[in-house]
Coordinates of C-alpha atoms in Angstrom, one line a residue:
X1 CA -49.6 -32.2 63.9
X2 CA -49.1 -34.7 66.4
X3 CA -49.7 -32.3 69.1
X4 CA -52.9 -31.0 67.9
X5 CA -54.3 -34.7 68.0
X6 CA -52.7 -35.9 70.9
X7 CA -55.8 -35.0 72.9
X8 CA -58.3 -36.0 70.1
X9 CA -61.3 -37.7 71.6
X10 CA -63.5 -38.2 68.4
X11 CA -64.4 -41.1 66.1
X12 CA -65.3 -40.6 62.4
X13 CA -67.3 -43.3 60.6
X14 CA -66.5 -43.1 57.0
X15 CA -68.7 -43.5 54.1
X16 CA -71.5 -44.1 56.7
X17 CA -74.5 -44.2 54.4
X18 CA -77.1 -46.5 56.2
X19 CA -75.2 -47.3 59.3
X20 CA -77.2 -45.8 61.6
X21 CA -77.0 -48.7 64.2
X22 CA -73.2 -48.7 64.1
X23 CA -72.9 -44.9 64.6
X24 CA -75.1 -45.1 67.6
X25 CA -73.3 -48.2 69.1
X26 CA -70.1 -45.9 68.7
X27 CA -71.8 -43.0 70.4
X28 CA -73.3 -44.9 73.4
X29 CA -69.5 -46.5 74.0
X30 CA -67.8 -43.3 73.6
X31 CA -70.0 -41.3 76.0
X32 CA -69.5 -43.8 78.7
X33 CA -65.6 -43.6 79.0
X34 CA -64.4 -40.2 76.9
X35 CA -65.9 -36.9 78.2
X36 CA -67.2 -35.0 75.4
X37 CA -66.2 -37.4 72.9
X38 CA -68.4 -37.2 69.4
X39 CA -69.0 -39.6 66.5
X40 CA -68.7 -37.9 63.3
X41 CA -69.3 -39.4 59.8
X42 CA -68.3 -38.6 56.4
X43 CA -70.2 -38.4 53.2
X44 CA -69.9 -37.5 49.5
X45 CA -73.6 -36.5 49.8
X46 CA -74.7 -36.0 53.1
X47 CA -78.2 -35.0 52.5
X48 CA -79.2 -38.3 51.5
X49 CA -77.3 -40.7 54.1
X50 CA -79.4 -41.6 56.7
X51 CA -76.3 -41.9 59.2
X52 CA -75.7 -38.1 58.9
X53 CA -78.9 -37.4 60.9
X54 CA -77.8 -39.2 63.7
X55 CA -74.2 -38.6 64.0
X56 CA -72.8 -35.7 66.1
X57 CA -71.6 -34.1 62.7
X58 CA -70.9 -34.9 59.2
X59 CA -68.1 -33.7 56.7
X60 CA -68.6 -33.6 53.3
X61 CA -65.3 -35.5 51.2
X62 CA -64.6 -36.1 47.4
X63 CA -65.3 -39.7 46.1
X64 CA -63.2 -42.3 48.1
X65 CA -61.2 -43.1 44.7
X66 CA -60.6 -39.3 43.7
X67 CA -56.8 -38.2 44.3
X68 CA -58.0 -35.4 46.9
X69 CA -59.7 -37.9 49.0
X70 CA -56.8 -39.2 51.2
X71 CA -55.4 -35.7 51.8
X72 CA -58.9 -34.4 52.5
X73 CA -59.9 -36.9 55.2
X74 CA -56.7 -36.5 57.0
X75 CA -57.2 -33.0 57.2
X76 CA -60.5 -33.3 58.4
X77 CA -58.9 -35.6 61.1
X78 CA -56.4 -33.3 62.2
X79 CA -58.5 -30.4 62.2
X80 CA -61.4 -31.9 64.4
X81 CA -59.7 -33.9 67.0
X82 CA -60.3 -37.3 65.3
X83 CA -58.3 -40.2 66.9
X84 CA -60.1 -43.3 65.5
X85 CA -61.5 -43.6 61.8
X86 CA -63.7 -46.7 61.2
X87 CA -64.0 -47.5 57.3
X88 CA -67.3 -49.4 56.4
X89 CA -67.3 -49.8 52.5
X90 CA -64.7 -52.0 50.3
X91 CA -63.4 -49.2 47.8
X92 CA -61.6 -47.0 50.4
X93 CA -59.7 -49.9 52.3
X94 CA -56.6 -50.0 50.0
X95 CA -57.0 -45.9 50.1
X96 CA -56.9 -45.9 53.7
X97 CA -54.2 -48.8 54.3
X98 CA -52.0 -46.6 52.2
X99 CA -52.8 -43.5 54.4
X100 CA -52.5 -45.7 57.6
X101 CA -48.9 -44.8 58.5
X102 CA -49.0 -40.9 58.0
X103 CA -52.3 -40.9 59.8
X104 CA -50.6 -42.8 63.0
X105 CA -47.8 -40.2 63.0
X106 CA -50.4 -37.7 63.3
X107 CA -52.1 -39.3 66.2
X108 CA -54.9 -40.6 63.9
X109 CA -55.7 -44.5 64.1
X110 CA -57.1 -45.7 60.9
X111 CA -58.7 -49.1 61.7
X112 CA -57.8 -51.1 58.7
X113 CA -55.5 -53.7 58.3
X114 CA -51.8 -53.4 56.6
X115 CA -51.8 -53.0 53.0
X116 CA -50.8 -56.4 52.4
X117 CA -53.6 -58.1 54.2
X118 CA -55.9 -55.6 52.6
X119 CA -54.7 -56.5 49.0
X120 CA -55.2 -59.9 49.8
X121 CA -58.7 -59.8 51.1
X122 CA -59.6 -57.7 48.0
X123 CA -58.3 -60.3 45.2
X124 CA -60.4 -63.4 46.3
X125 CA -58.0 -65.4 44.3
X126 CA -55.2 -64.5 47.1
X127 CA -58.2 -65.0 49.7
X128 CA -58.3 -68.7 48.5
X129 CA -54.4 -69.0 49.3
X130 CA -54.8 -67.7 52.9
X131 CA -57.4 -69.7 53.7
X132 CA -55.7 -72.6 52.7
X133 CA -52.6 -71.7 54.7
X134 CA -55.1 -71.8 57.8
X135 CA -56.0 -75.4 56.9
X136 CA -59.5 -73.9 55.7
X137 CA -61.0 -75.7 52.4
X138 CA -62.1 -73.3 49.6
X139 CA -64.5 -74.2 46.5
X140 CA -62.8 -76.2 44.1
X141 CA -61.7 -74.3 40.9
X142 CA -63.3 -75.3 37.7
X143 CA -61.8 -75.0 34.3
X144 CA -64.4 -73.1 32.1
X145 CA -63.3 -74.4 29.1
X146 CA -64.4 -78.0 30.3
X147 CA -66.8 -77.2 33.1
X148 CA -68.5 -79.4 35.6
X149 CA -72.0 -78.5 36.4
X150 CA -73.4 -76.8 38.5
X151 CA -70.8 -74.0 39.0
X152 CA -70.8 -70.7 40.5
X153 CA -68.8 -67.7 39.2
X154 CA -68.1 -64.2 40.8
X155 CA -65.3 -61.5 40.3
X156 CA -62.4 -61.7 42.0
X157 CA -62.5 -58.2 43.2
X158 CA -66.5 -58.2 43.5
X159 CA -68.5 -56.8 46.4
X160 CA -72.2 -56.7 47.5
X161 CA -72.8 -59.8 45.3
X162 CA -72.5 -57.9 42.0
X163 CA -71.9 -59.9 38.8
X164 CA -72.2 -63.4 40.6
X165 CA -73.8 -66.2 38.6
X166 CA -74.9 -69.8 39.3
X167 CA -74.8 -71.8 36.1
X168 CA -76.7 -75.2 35.8
X169 CA -75.9 -76.0 32.4
X170 CA -73.7 -75.3 29.3
X171 CA -76.7 -73.6 27.8
X172 CA -76.5 -71.0 30.7
X173 CA -72.9 -70.5 30.3
X174 CA -73.4 -67.2 28.1
X175 CA -70.7 -65.1 26.2
X176 CA -71.0 -62.5 28.9
X177 CA -70.0 -64.8 31.4
X178 CA -67.5 -66.9 29.5
X179 CA -65.7 -63.8 28.4
X180 CA -66.0 -61.8 31.7
X181 CA -62.4 -61.0 32.4
X182 CA -62.6 -61.1 36.3
X183 CA -64.8 -64.1 36.7
X184 CA -63.5 -67.0 38.7
X185 CA -65.1 -70.5 38.4
X186 CA -65.7 -72.9 41.1
X187 CA -67.8 -75.3 42.7
X188 CA -71.2 -74.4 43.8
X189 CA -71.6 -75.1 47.6
X190 CA -74.9 -76.7 48.3
X191 CA -76.9 -74.8 50.4
X192 CA -79.3 -78.1 51.2
X193 CA -76.3 -79.5 53.0
X194 CA -74.0 -76.3 53.8
X195 CA -75.3 -73.2 56.0
X196 CA -74.1 -69.8 55.2
X197 CA -72.2 -68.1 57.9
X198 CA -70.3 -64.8 58.5
X199 CA -68.1 -64.1 61.3
X200 CA -67.2 -60.9 63.1
X201 CA -63.7 -60.8 64.4
X202 CA -62.1 -58.4 66.3
X203 CA -58.1 -58.2 66.6
X204 CA -56.5 -56.0 69.1
X205 CA -53.6 -53.6 68.3
X206 CA -51.1 -56.5 68.9
X207 CA -52.7 -58.5 65.6
X208 CA -54.2 -60.9 67.9
X209 CA -57.8 -62.2 67.9
X210 CA -59.7 -60.8 71.0
X211 CA -63.4 -62.0 70.2
X212 CA -65.1 -63.9 67.3
X213 CA -68.8 -64.2 66.7
X214 CA -69.9 -66.9 64.0
X215 CA -73.4 -65.6 62.6
X216 CA -75.7 -68.0 60.7
X217 CA -77.3 -66.0 57.9
X218 CA -81.1 -67.3 57.6
X219 CA -82.2 -64.9 55.4
X220 CA -80.4 -62.2 52.9
X221 CA -81.5 -58.8 51.6
X222 CA -79.4 -56.7 49.5
X223 CA -76.2 -58.7 50.2
X224 CA -76.7 -58.5 54.1
X225 CA -78.1 -60.3 56.5
X226 CA -81.7 -60.1 57.2
X227 CA -82.5 -62.8 59.5
X228 CA -80.0 -64.7 61.5
X229 CA -78.4 -66.5 64.7
X230 CA -75.3 -66.1 66.5
X231 CA -73.8 -69.6 67.1
X232 CA -71.2 -71.2 69.3
X233 CA -70.1 -74.8 69.1
X234 CA -67.4 -76.5 66.7
X235 CA -67.4 -73.6 64.4
X236 CA -66.5 -70.9 67.1
X237 CA -63.5 -73.0 68.2
X238 CA -62.3 -73.9 64.6
X239 CA -62.3 -70.2 63.6
X240 CA -60.9 -69.1 67.2
X241 CA -57.9 -71.5 66.5
X242 CA -57.2 -70.8 63.0
X243 CA -57.6 -66.9 63.2
X244 CA -55.9 -66.4 66.4
X245 CA -53.4 -64.0 65.2
X246 CA -52.8 -62.1 61.9
X247 CA -50.0 -60.0 61.4
X248 CA -50.8 -56.5 60.8
X249 CA -54.7 -57.0 61.3
X250 CA -56.5 -54.5 63.5
X251 CA -60.2 -53.8 64.2
X252 CA -62.9 -55.6 62.9
X253 CA -63.1 -58.0 60.0
X254 CA -66.0 -60.2 58.7
X255 CA -65.2 -63.4 57.2
X256 CA -67.7 -65.4 55.1
X257 CA -67.7 -69.2 55.0
X258 CA -70.0 -72.1 54.4
X259 CA -70.5 -74.9 57.2
X260 CA -71.9 -78.3 57.1
X261 CA -72.9 -79.4 60.7
X262 CA -72.9 -83.0 59.9
X263 CA -69.4 -83.6 58.5
X264 CA -68.1 -80.2 60.3
X265 CA -66.7 -79.2 56.7
X266 CA -65.7 -75.5 56.7
X267 CA -65.4 -73.6 53.4
X268 CA -64.0 -70.2 53.3
X269 CA -65.3 -67.9 50.8
X270 CA -64.0 -64.2 51.4
X271 CA -62.7 -61.8 54.0
X272 CA -64.0 -58.1 54.3
X273 CA -61.5 -56.3 56.4
X274 CA -64.1 -54.1 58.0
X275 CA -67.5 -54.1 59.8
X276 CA -69.6 -56.1 58.2
X277 CA -73.3 -55.1 57.7
X278 CA -74.5 -57.9 60.2
X279 CA -72.6 -56.6 62.8
X280 CA -75.4 -55.2 64.9
X281 CA -76.3 -58.9 65.6
X282 CA -73.0 -59.3 67.3
X283 CA -73.3 -56.3 69.2
X284 CA -76.8 -57.3 70.4
X285 CA -75.3 -60.6 71.5
X286 CA -72.7 -58.6 73.7
X287 CA -69.8 -58.5 71.4
X288 CA -69.0 -55.1 72.1
X289 CA -66.5 -53.9 69.2
X290 CA -67.0 -50.4 69.9
X291 CA -66.2 -50.7 73.6
X292 CA -63.0 -52.6 72.6
X293 CA -61.9 -49.7 70.2
X294 CA -62.5 -47.1 73.1
X295 CA -60.5 -49.1 75.4
X296 CA -57.6 -49.6 73.3
X297 CA -57.4 -46.6 71.2
X298 CA -58.4 -43.9 73.9
X299 CA -57.9 -45.6 77.1
X300 CA -54.6 -47.2 76.2
X301 CA -55.8 -50.7 78.0
X302 CA -54.6 -54.1 76.7
X303 CA -57.6 -56.7 75.8
X304 CA -57.5 -60.4 76.3
X305 CA -59.8 -62.7 74.2
X306 CA -63.3 -62.9 75.3
X307 CA -66.4 -65.2 74.2
X308 CA -68.6 -63.5 76.7
X309 CA -71.7 -63.2 74.4
X310 CA -75.0 -64.7 73.9
X311 CA -75.3 -67.9 71.8
X312 CA -78.1 -68.5 69.5
X313 CA -79.7 -65.0 69.4
X314 CA -81.9 -64.6 66.6
X315 CA -82.1 -61.0 64.9
X316 CA -85.1 -60.1 62.8
X317 CA -84.4 -56.9 60.9
X318 CA -87.4 -54.4 59.7
X319 CA -87.7 -51.2 58.0
X320 CA -87.3 -48.0 59.6
X321 CA -87.6 -44.5 58.4
X322 CA -85.7 -41.2 59.1
X323 CA -87.6 -37.9 58.3
X324 CA -85.6 -34.8 57.6
X325 CA -87.8 -31.5 57.0
X326 CA -85.9 -28.5 55.8
X327 CA -85.6 -27.3 59.2
X328 CA -83.7 -30.1 60.5
X329 CA -81.5 -30.8 57.8
X330 CA -77.8 -30.8 59.0
X331 CA -75.7 -29.5 56.4
X332 CA -77.8 -27.7 53.7
X333 CA -76.5 -26.3 50.5
X334 CA -74.7 -23.1 49.6
X335 CA -74.5 -21.9 46.0
X336 CA -72.2 -19.5 45.2
X337 CA -71.7 -16.6 42.3
X338 CA -68.3 -16.6 40.8
X339 CA -67.2 -13.3 39.5
X340 CA -67.1 -10.2 42.3
X341 CA -68.4 -12.8 44.9
X342 CA -65.6 -15.6 45.4
X343 CA -63.1 -13.3 43.7
X344 CA -62.7 -9.6 42.3
X345 CA -63.5 -9.8 38.6
X346 CA -61.2 -6.7 38.2
X347 CA -58.2 -9.4 39.2
X348 CA -59.1 -10.9 35.7
X349 CA -59.3 -8.0 34.0
X350 CA -55.7 -6.7 35.2
X351 CA -54.1 -10.4 34.3
X352 CA -55.7 -9.9 30.9
X353 CA -54.4 -6.7 30.3
X354 CA -51.2 -7.6 31.2
X355 CA -51.1 -10.6 28.8
X356 CA -52.3 -8.3 26.1
X357 CA -49.7 -5.7 26.9
X358 CA -46.8 -8.5 26.7
X359 CA -48.3 -9.4 23.4
X360 CA -48.4 -6.4 21.7
X361 CA -45.2 -4.1 23.5
X362 CA -43.0 -7.2 24.2
X363 CA -41.3 -7.5 27.5
X364 CA -39.6 -4.0 27.7
X365 CA -42.7 -1.8 26.9
X366 CA -45.5 -4.1 28.5
X367 CA -45.4 -2.4 32.0
X368 CA -46.0 1.1 30.3
X369 CA -48.8 -0.3 28.1
X370 CA -50.4 -2.0 31.1
X371 CA -50.5 1.2 33.1
X372 CA -52.1 3.0 30.3
X373 CA -54.6 0.6 29.7
X374 CA -55.8 0.9 33.5
X375 CA -55.7 4.3 33.1
X376 CA -57.9 4.5 30.0
X377 CA -60.4 2.3 31.8
X378 CA -60.4 4.4 35.0
X379 CA -61.3 7.6 32.6
X380 CA -64.4 5.5 30.9
X381 CA -62.6 5.2 27.5
X382 CA -62.9 2.2 25.0
X383 CA -59.5 0.6 25.9
X384 CA -59.9 -2.2 23.3
X385 CA -60.9 0.3 20.5
X386 CA -58.0 2.5 21.5
X387 CA -55.3 -0.1 21.5
X388 CA -56.5 -1.7 18.5
X389 CA -56.1 1.5 16.3
X390 CA -52.7 2.1 17.7
X391 CA -51.4 -1.3 17.1
X392 CA -53.3 -2.2 14.2
X393 CA -55.2 -5.3 15.4
X394 CA -58.8 -6.1 15.5
X395 CA -61.1 -5.7 18.6
X396 CA -62.1 -9.2 18.0
X397 CA -58.9 -10.4 18.4
X398 CA -58.4 -8.4 21.5
X399 CA -61.4 -9.6 22.9
X400 CA -60.6 -13.3 22.4
X401 CA -57.4 -13.0 24.0
X402 CA -59.2 -11.4 27.0
X403 CA -61.8 -14.2 27.3
X404 CA -59.7 -17.2 26.4
X405 CA -56.5 -16.3 28.4
X406 CA -55.4 -18.1 31.4
X407 CA -55.5 -15.7 34.3
X408 CA -53.4 -15.5 37.4
X409 CA -55.7 -16.0 40.2
X410 CA -55.9 -16.9 43.8
X411 CA -58.5 -17.0 46.5
X412 CA -58.0 -14.5 49.5
X413 CA -57.3 -16.2 52.8
X414 CA -60.9 -15.1 54.0
X415 CA -62.9 -16.8 51.0
X416 CA -60.7 -19.9 51.4
X417 CA -61.3 -20.3 55.2
X418 CA -65.3 -19.7 54.6
X419 CA -65.4 -22.5 51.9
X420 CA -63.3 -24.8 54.0
X421 CA -65.0 -24.3 57.1
X422 CA -68.7 -24.5 55.6
X423 CA -67.5 -28.0 53.8
X424 CA -66.3 -29.1 57.2
X425 CA -69.8 -28.4 58.9
X426 CA -71.3 -30.5 56.2
X427 CA -72.8 -27.9 53.8
X428 CA -72.6 -29.1 50.2
X429 CA -71.3 -26.1 48.0
X430 CA -72.5 -25.4 44.5
X431 CA -71.6 -23.0 41.8
X432 CA -73.6 -21.0 39.3
X433 CA -71.8 -18.5 37.0
X434 CA -72.7 -16.7 33.7
X435 CA -70.1 -16.6 30.8
X436 CA -68.5 -18.7 28.1
X437 CA -67.4 -21.9 29.2
X438 CA -63.7 -21.5 28.4
X439 CA -63.3 -18.1 30.2
X440 CA -65.3 -19.5 33.4
X441 CA -63.6 -22.5 33.5
X442 CA -60.1 -20.9 33.3
X443 CA -61.1 -18.9 36.5
X444 CA -62.3 -21.9 38.1
X445 CA -59.1 -23.8 37.4
X446 CA -56.8 -20.8 38.2
X447 CA -58.4 -20.5 41.7
X448 CA -58.4 -24.0 42.7
X449 CA -62.2 -24.3 43.3
X450 CA -62.2 -28.1 42.6
X451 CA -60.9 -28.2 46.2
X452 CA -64.3 -27.1 47.4
X453 CA -67.0 -27.6 44.6
X454 CA -67.6 -31.1 43.0
X455 CA -67.4 -31.0 39.3
X456 CA -71.0 -31.9 38.9
X457 CA -72.2 -29.2 41.1
X458 CA -70.6 -26.1 38.9
X459 CA -73.3 -24.4 36.5
X460 CA -71.7 -22.5 33.7
X461 CA -74.5 -20.8 31.7
X462 CA -73.0 -21.5 28.3
X463 CA -72.7 -25.3 29.0
X464 CA -76.1 -25.3 31.0
X465 CA -78.4 -23.5 28.5
X466 CA -79.5 -20.8 30.5
X467 CA -78.5 -17.6 32.4
X468 CA -79.6 -15.9 35.4
X469 CA -82.2 -15.3 36.6
X470 CA -83.8 -18.3 35.0
X471 CA -84.9 -20.7 38.0
X472 CA -83.8 -23.4 36.0
X473 CA -80.0 -22.9 37.1
X474 CA -81.4 -23.1 40.6
X475 CA -83.6 -25.7 40.3
X476 CA -80.8 -28.0 39.4
X477 CA -79.6 -28.2 42.8
X478 CA -83.0 -28.4 44.4
X479 CA -83.4 -31.8 42.1
X480 CA -80.0 -32.7 43.4
X481 CA -80.6 -32.3 47.1
X482 CA -84.3 -32.6 48.0
X483 CA -85.6 -31.6 51.4
X484 CA -82.5 -29.2 51.9
X485 CA -82.1 -25.7 53.2
X486 CA -80.6 -23.4 50.4
X487 CA -78.8 -20.4 50.3
X488 CA -77.3 -18.3 47.3
X489 CA -74.7 -15.7 47.7
X490 CA -73.8 -13.4 45.1
X491 CA -73.2 -9.4 44.5
X492 CA -75.3 -8.3 41.4
X493 CA -79.1 -7.1 42.4
X494 CA -79.8 -7.1 38.7
X495 CA -80.0 -11.0 38.3
X496 CA -78.5 -12.9 41.2
X497 CA -81.4 -12.8 43.6
X498 CA -84.6 -13.1 41.5
X499 CA -84.5 -16.9 41.2
X500 CA -83.3 -17.9 44.6
X501 CA -86.2 -15.3 46.5
X502 CA -88.5 -17.0 44.2
X503 CA -87.9 -20.5 45.1
X504 CA -87.6 -19.4 48.8
X505 CA -83.9 -19.6 49.4
X506 CA -81.8 -17.4 51.7
X507 CA -80.4 -14.8 49.3
X508 CA -77.1 -13.2 50.4
X509 CA -75.5 -10.1 49.1
X510 CA -71.7 -9.7 49.3
X511 CA -71.3 -5.8 49.5
X512 CA -69.2 -4.2 47.2
X513 CA -65.8 -2.8 48.5
X514 CA -65.2 -0.3 45.7
X515 CA -63.5 -2.9 43.3
X516 CA -66.8 -4.7 41.8
X517 CA -66.9 -4.6 38.2
X518 CA -70.8 -3.8 37.9
X519 CA -72.2 -1.3 40.4
X520 CA -74.8 -2.5 43.0
X521 CA -77.7 -0.4 42.1
X522 CA -80.0 -1.5 45.2
X523 CA -81.8 1.8 44.5
X524 CA -83.4 1.0 41.1
X525 CA -83.7 -2.9 41.7
X526 CA -86.9 -4.0 42.2
X527 CA -88.4 -5.6 45.6
X528 CA -88.1 -9.0 43.8
X529 CA -84.6 -8.8 43.0
X530 CA -83.4 -7.4 46.5
X531 CA -81.2 -9.9 48.7
X532 CA -82.8 -10.9 52.2
X533 CA -79.3 -10.3 53.8
X534 CA -76.3 -8.1 53.1
X535 CA -72.8 -8.9 54.1
X536 CA -69.5 -6.9 54.0
X537 CA -67.1 -10.6 54.1
X538 CA -67.8 -14.0 53.2
X539 CA -66.7 -14.6 56.7
X540 CA -70.2 -13.4 58.0
X541 CA -71.6 -16.6 56.6
X542 CA -69.9 -18.7 59.5

């Protein structure tokens, strides 16, 4: 694994979302120093994330808190020459901190502090103790049973200014606030006296501070700085002295605080161990953290402390748009049929026959009965009727066993490789399958398709309330992913391609290799039901 990544020259910005500026800043620096280096992003829903449109590529990943996320992310890094991972949201920090050691063994550097420091930052009760250990005051704690007003309440593990309350009187101290299990109650910092600041800090691989930029937050929008200044002076020196070294801390962290210029009182609020949303101001002032990262992790250089950035620089943010016509959509959406497309339905039949044979004939006679059932089917006989008569059971019971049994199935290597490659290219995968919920879900679980298909993008006809060729089953994906390119891959011209053709999708038919349960009757199908393209292997999609 290490040898695969030894020459890794790419950067991955995770959960990139709206971080267009950050992606572009990394692209500009990587291009200067690393020949052929690329900046990729990862997203759960790439179609709706602006940063995916400016990145060099996007990888679709599960939710950051899902059990599959760490392994998926590490696999993406190993297979795509990722050397540095840059996280951007709070919810993934603990996950990535736990993955950090394994990733480093594979030559992948995840720029998140060690688990202990991340846990300290995520629980603001511990953050307060850390500030005090550095000689930084924190808001005084208030006993909610005998409060002094005004007061401020916020969750000890919150982010993005969610569930925060300013309470001016006992009447405003509602049961919702009083009974909230995670709220911390503290003194309200008077913004008429104190100015609100965030400070971008860069820590080198040695855990030592290399740069700090205090940013005065003049106007906030959606929890992020909208108008602000870079500031030097006392606060800069104060922070540099106290944050000179933090064990296990690497990369960018963002410290939030209040500062009274008259009394020089500094009040620590919280620490986000990641790039803050206002970092573009620091970058614009010349505090080039992406360059620091490239020099340390790609070029192997050691950094010294630098304060070579512009003081009192004003940032005025404005709205900008990215337009994504269908022809430019990077990933697109590929929707698959299940039976005789992702696996051979004949394998399900054989699995069911084997289980029925064991039930009726026992372990000794199962093989002979199983072979006989297959022979009956090949002769075109009614297998269940013949077996039911012989063993004195009902056809209905045999059908129930057939439909409800848990099959022994697996994806072929070519199918697995195709799905894996499409996902790595940012293609979102969906599934439309007709049949009973229990039967189809058993197949899906047996094949391990949850590795490639999100649960909310699997449409089973009995659950959905309509079957192919109804357009409704396909329009589900159009509503979920507007402005995307769509492709449907199936096998049955009788019903698979009518709706996607009508909706303007690309329709692709996987040709029968002689093992399909239902024959492909192209010669009798109307023109509206014929696929636009035929392939002999799913590998032909790549």
